[in-house]
């Protein structure tokens, strides 16, 4: 596959996870609902691609800890654009249905401030994904 991405465009993100089955069950349906397609699959890993960018979840044998803590140095969260408020509401409902937990539910969808429309979601392993309505 030839890429038309220019210098500086994000190529891929790789997330090391403690359990590939749980990661695939949470990230897979959410990424596919966002338009990503399954890209690669191996015993301890999966990836999903959108255009020239892909996201990898891997259960590496080199993990030095058994759990992710988004409040420690390192990855805090991934944020994804969502085109419309209707699509956003559908995606949030679907994410919760498949096991993502809505963070800050008392301030949803304005936990980032009244000027924003975003959902902050956490999976069973503590990974956070933010869905942001573009243009709001």
PDB file of C-alpha atoms in Angstrom:
ATOM      1  CA  UNK A   1       0.000   0.000   0.000  1.00  0.00           C
ATOM      2  CA  UNK A   2       1.389   3.380  -0.987  1.00  0.00           C
ATOM      3  CA  UNK A   3       1.004   6.172   1.520  1.00  0.00           C
ATOM      4  CA  UNK A   4       0.354   9.779   0.598  1.00  0.00           C
ATOM      5  CA  UNK A   5       1.043  10.996   4.133  1.00  0.00           C
ATOM      6  CA  UNK A   6       3.538  13.820   4.338  1.00  0.00           C
ATOM      7  CA  UNK A   7       6.413  14.473   6.666  1.00  0.00           C
ATOM      8  CA  UNK A   8       5.264  14.668  10.254  1.00  0.00           C
ATOM      9  CA  UNK A   9       1.972  12.804   9.783  1.00  0.00           C
ATOM     10  CA  UNK A  10       1.376  10.148  12.404  1.00  0.00           C
ATOM     11  CA  UNK A  11       2.382   6.712  11.073  1.00  0.00           C
ATOM     12  CA  UNK A  12       1.238   4.453  13.916  1.00  0.00           C
ATOM     13  CA  UNK A  13       0.756   4.182  17.656  1.00  0.00           C
ATOM     14  CA  UNK A  14       1.606   0.968  19.510  1.00  0.00           C
ATOM     15  CA  UNK A  15       0.053   0.280  22.891  1.00  0.00           C
ATOM     16  CA  UNK A  16       1.385  -2.546  25.031  1.00  0.00           C
ATOM     17  CA  UNK A  17      -1.483  -4.225  26.833  1.00  0.00           C
ATOM     18  CA  UNK A  18      -1.622  -6.828  29.617  1.00  0.00           C
ATOM     19  CA  UNK A  19      -4.223  -8.976  27.809  1.00  0.00           C
ATOM     20  CA  UNK A  20      -4.678  -8.948  24.017  1.00  0.00           C
ATOM     21  CA  UNK A  21      -8.117 -10.561  24.268  1.00  0.00           C
ATOM     22  CA  UNK A  22      -9.470  -7.763  26.480  1.00  0.00           C
ATOM     23  CA  UNK A  23      -7.758  -5.107  24.372  1.00  0.00           C
ATOM     24  CA  UNK A  24      -9.176  -6.506  21.125  1.00  0.00           C
ATOM     25  CA  UNK A  25     -12.642  -6.712  22.689  1.00  0.00           C
ATOM     26  CA  UNK A  26     -12.567  -3.063  23.776  1.00  0.00           C
ATOM     27  CA  UNK A  27     -10.458  -1.317  21.141  1.00  0.00           C
ATOM     28  CA  UNK A  28     -11.576  -3.362  18.119  1.00  0.00           C
ATOM     29  CA  UNK A  29     -15.286  -2.485  18.033  1.00  0.00           C
ATOM     30  CA  UNK A  30     -14.633   1.140  18.999  1.00  0.00           C
ATOM     31  CA  UNK A  31     -11.955   1.658  16.351  1.00  0.00           C
ATOM     32  CA  UNK A  32     -14.083  -0.057  13.720  1.00  0.00           C
ATOM     33  CA  UNK A  33     -17.036   2.192  14.634  1.00  0.00           C
ATOM     34  CA  UNK A  34     -14.658   5.149  14.108  1.00  0.00           C
ATOM     35  CA  UNK A  35     -13.856   3.907  10.598  1.00  0.00           C
ATOM     36  CA  UNK A  36     -10.685   1.899  11.224  1.00  0.00           C
ATOM     37  CA  UNK A  37     -10.413  -1.490   9.514  1.00  0.00           C
ATOM     38  CA  UNK A  38      -8.692  -4.570  10.929  1.00  0.00           C
ATOM     39  CA  UNK A  39      -5.150  -4.469   9.532  1.00  0.00           C
ATOM     40  CA  UNK A  40      -2.870  -7.060  11.141  1.00  0.00           C
ATOM     41  CA  UNK A  41      -3.430  -9.989  13.495  1.00  0.00           C
ATOM     42  CA  UNK A  42      -0.978 -12.283  15.283  1.00  0.00           C
ATOM     43  CA  UNK A  43      -1.085 -14.391  18.447  1.00  0.00           C
ATOM     44  CA  UNK A  44      -0.312 -11.510  20.797  1.00  0.00           C
ATOM     45  CA  UNK A  45      -1.316  -8.508  18.745  1.00  0.00           C
ATOM     46  CA  UNK A  46      -3.885  -6.738  16.594  1.00  0.00           C
ATOM     47  CA  UNK A  47      -3.874  -3.556  14.569  1.00  0.00           C
ATOM     48  CA  UNK A  48      -6.483  -1.362  12.907  1.00  0.00           C
ATOM     49  CA  UNK A  49      -5.861   1.098  10.072  1.00  0.00           C
ATOM     50  CA  UNK A  50      -7.475   4.326   8.897  1.00  0.00           C
ATOM     51  CA  UNK A  51      -5.816   5.784   5.819  1.00  0.00           C
ATOM     52  CA  UNK A  52      -2.062   5.806   6.295  1.00  0.00           C
ATOM     53  CA  UNK A  53      -2.255   5.607  10.102  1.00  0.00           C
ATOM     54  CA  UNK A  54      -2.693   2.504  12.199  1.00  0.00           C
ATOM     55  CA  UNK A  55      -3.049   1.638  15.870  1.00  0.00           C
ATOM     56  CA  UNK A  56      -1.476  -1.503  17.363  1.00  0.00           C
ATOM     57  CA  UNK A  57      -2.338  -3.325  20.573  1.00  0.00           C
ATOM     58  CA  UNK A  58       0.293  -5.864  21.573  1.00  0.00           C
ATOM     59  CA  UNK A  59       0.696  -8.153  24.561  1.00  0.00           C
ATOM     60  CA  UNK A  60       4.478  -8.040  24.606  1.00  0.00           C
ATOM     61  CA  UNK A  61       6.601 -10.539  26.505  1.00  0.00           C
ATOM     62  CA  UNK A  62       8.850  -7.578  27.394  1.00  0.00           C
ATOM     63  CA  UNK A  63       6.223  -5.840  29.570  1.00  0.00           C
ATOM     64  CA  UNK A  64       7.825  -4.652  32.799  1.00  0.00           C
ATOM     65  CA  UNK A  65       4.542  -4.153  34.697  1.00  0.00           C
ATOM     66  CA  UNK A  66       1.168  -5.868  34.741  1.00  0.00           C
ATOM     67  CA  UNK A  67      -1.078  -2.813  34.529  1.00  0.00           C
ATOM     68  CA  UNK A  68      -1.349   0.500  32.728  1.00  0.00           C
ATOM     69  CA  UNK A  69      -1.687   3.677  34.792  1.00  0.00           C
ATOM     70  CA  UNK A  70      -2.672   6.668  32.672  1.00  0.00           C
ATOM     71  CA  UNK A  71      -1.790   8.975  35.577  1.00  0.00           C
ATOM     72  CA  UNK A  72       1.904   8.024  35.444  1.00  0.00           C
ATOM     73  CA  UNK A  73       4.410   9.312  32.885  1.00  0.00           C
ATOM     74  CA  UNK A  74       3.634   7.931  29.451  1.00  0.00           C
ATOM     75  CA  UNK A  75       0.462   7.691  27.454  1.00  0.00           C
ATOM     76  CA  UNK A  76      -2.511   9.382  29.093  1.00  0.00           C
ATOM     77  CA  UNK A  77      -5.097   8.936  26.349  1.00  0.00           C
ATOM     78  CA  UNK A  78      -5.886   8.818  22.643  1.00  0.00           C
ATOM     79  CA  UNK A  79      -8.333  11.395  21.233  1.00  0.00           C
ATOM     80  CA  UNK A  80     -10.384  10.887  18.085  1.00  0.00           C
ATOM     81  CA  UNK A  81     -12.421  13.330  15.998  1.00  0.00           C
ATOM     82  CA  UNK A  82     -16.129  12.589  15.523  1.00  0.00           C
ATOM     83  CA  UNK A  83     -17.877  14.431  12.689  1.00  0.00           C
ATOM     84  CA  UNK A  84     -21.332  15.069  14.176  1.00  0.00           C
ATOM     85  CA  UNK A  85     -23.105  15.180  17.523  1.00  0.00           C
ATOM     86  CA  UNK A  86     -25.474  12.393  16.428  1.00  0.00           C
ATOM     87  CA  UNK A  87     -22.529  10.141  15.529  1.00  0.00           C
ATOM     88  CA  UNK A  88     -20.839  11.083  18.811  1.00  0.00           C
ATOM     89  CA  UNK A  89     -23.912  10.076  20.848  1.00  0.00           C
ATOM     90  CA  UNK A  90     -24.139   6.767  18.951  1.00  0.00           C
ATOM     91  CA  UNK A  91     -20.418   6.032  19.499  1.00  0.00           C
ATOM     92  CA  UNK A  92     -20.577   6.821  23.220  1.00  0.00           C
ATOM     93  CA  UNK A  93     -23.603   4.549  23.660  1.00  0.00           C
ATOM     94  CA  UNK A  94     -21.869   1.750  21.727  1.00  0.00           C
ATOM     95  CA  UNK A  95     -18.626   2.142  23.701  1.00  0.00           C
ATOM     96  CA  UNK A  96     -20.456   1.873  27.015  1.00  0.00           C
ATOM     97  CA  UNK A  97     -22.417  -1.129  25.709  1.00  0.00           C
ATOM     98  CA  UNK A  98     -19.182  -3.011  24.906  1.00  0.00           C
ATOM     99  CA  UNK A  99     -17.598  -2.264  28.274  1.00  0.00           C
ATOM    100  CA  UNK A 100     -15.971   1.173  28.182  1.00  0.00           C
ATOM    101  CA  UNK A 101     -16.707   3.241  31.302  1.00  0.00           C
ATOM    102  CA  UNK A 102     -17.736   6.875  30.894  1.00  0.00           C
ATOM    103  CA  UNK A 103     -15.431   9.074  32.991  1.00  0.00           C
ATOM    104  CA  UNK A 104     -16.862  12.252  34.558  1.00  0.00           C
ATOM    105  CA  UNK A 105     -20.492  11.238  33.843  1.00  0.00           C
ATOM    106  CA  UNK A 106     -21.819  14.124  35.940  1.00  0.00           C
ATOM    107  CA  UNK A 107     -20.211  16.623  33.510  1.00  0.00           C
ATOM    108  CA  UNK A 108     -20.699  14.663  30.261  1.00  0.00           C
ATOM    109  CA  UNK A 109     -20.463  15.792  27.462  1.00  0.00           C
ATOM    110  CA  UNK A 110     -18.843  19.017  28.678  1.00  0.00           C
ATOM    111  CA  UNK A 111     -16.218  17.642  31.104  1.00  0.00           C
ATOM    112  CA  UNK A 112     -13.586  19.518  29.080  1.00  0.00           C
ATOM    113  CA  UNK A 113     -15.507  22.771  29.511  1.00  0.00           C
ATOM    114  CA  UNK A 114     -18.778  24.228  28.275  1.00  0.00           C
ATOM    115  CA  UNK A 115     -17.195  25.115  24.922  1.00  0.00           C
ATOM    116  CA  UNK A 116     -16.319  21.489  24.140  1.00  0.00           C
ATOM    117  CA  UNK A 117     -18.286  18.339  23.428  1.00  0.00           C
ATOM    118  CA  UNK A 118     -16.237  15.282  24.349  1.00  0.00           C
ATOM    119  CA  UNK A 119     -16.547  11.886  25.961  1.00  0.00           C
ATOM    120  CA  UNK A 120     -13.802  10.456  28.136  1.00  0.00           C
ATOM    121  CA  UNK A 121     -13.915   6.653  28.167  1.00  0.00           C
ATOM    122  CA  UNK A 122     -11.840   4.085  30.067  1.00  0.00           C
ATOM    123  CA  UNK A 123     -11.541   0.365  29.331  1.00  0.00           C
ATOM    124  CA  UNK A 124     -11.083  -2.494  31.806  1.00  0.00           C
ATOM    125  CA  UNK A 125      -7.284  -2.137  31.660  1.00  0.00           C
ATOM    126  CA  UNK A 126      -7.291   1.600  32.400  1.00  0.00           C
ATOM    127  CA  UNK A 127      -6.677   2.899  28.874  1.00  0.00           C
ATOM    128  CA  UNK A 128      -8.493   6.138  28.093  1.00  0.00           C
ATOM    129  CA  UNK A 129      -9.986   7.222  24.793  1.00  0.00           C
ATOM    130  CA  UNK A 130     -11.491  10.653  24.191  1.00  0.00           C
ATOM    131  CA  UNK A 131     -14.105  11.218  21.502  1.00  0.00           C
ATOM    132  CA  UNK A 132     -14.352  14.858  20.404  1.00  0.00           C
ATOM    133  CA  UNK A 133     -17.065  16.348  18.230  1.00  0.00           C
ATOM    134  CA  UNK A 134     -15.182  18.199  15.492  1.00  0.00           C
ATOM    135  CA  UNK A 135     -16.059  21.844  15.111  1.00  0.00           C
ATOM    136  CA  UNK A 136     -17.704  22.206  18.521  1.00  0.00           C
TER     137      UNK A 136
END
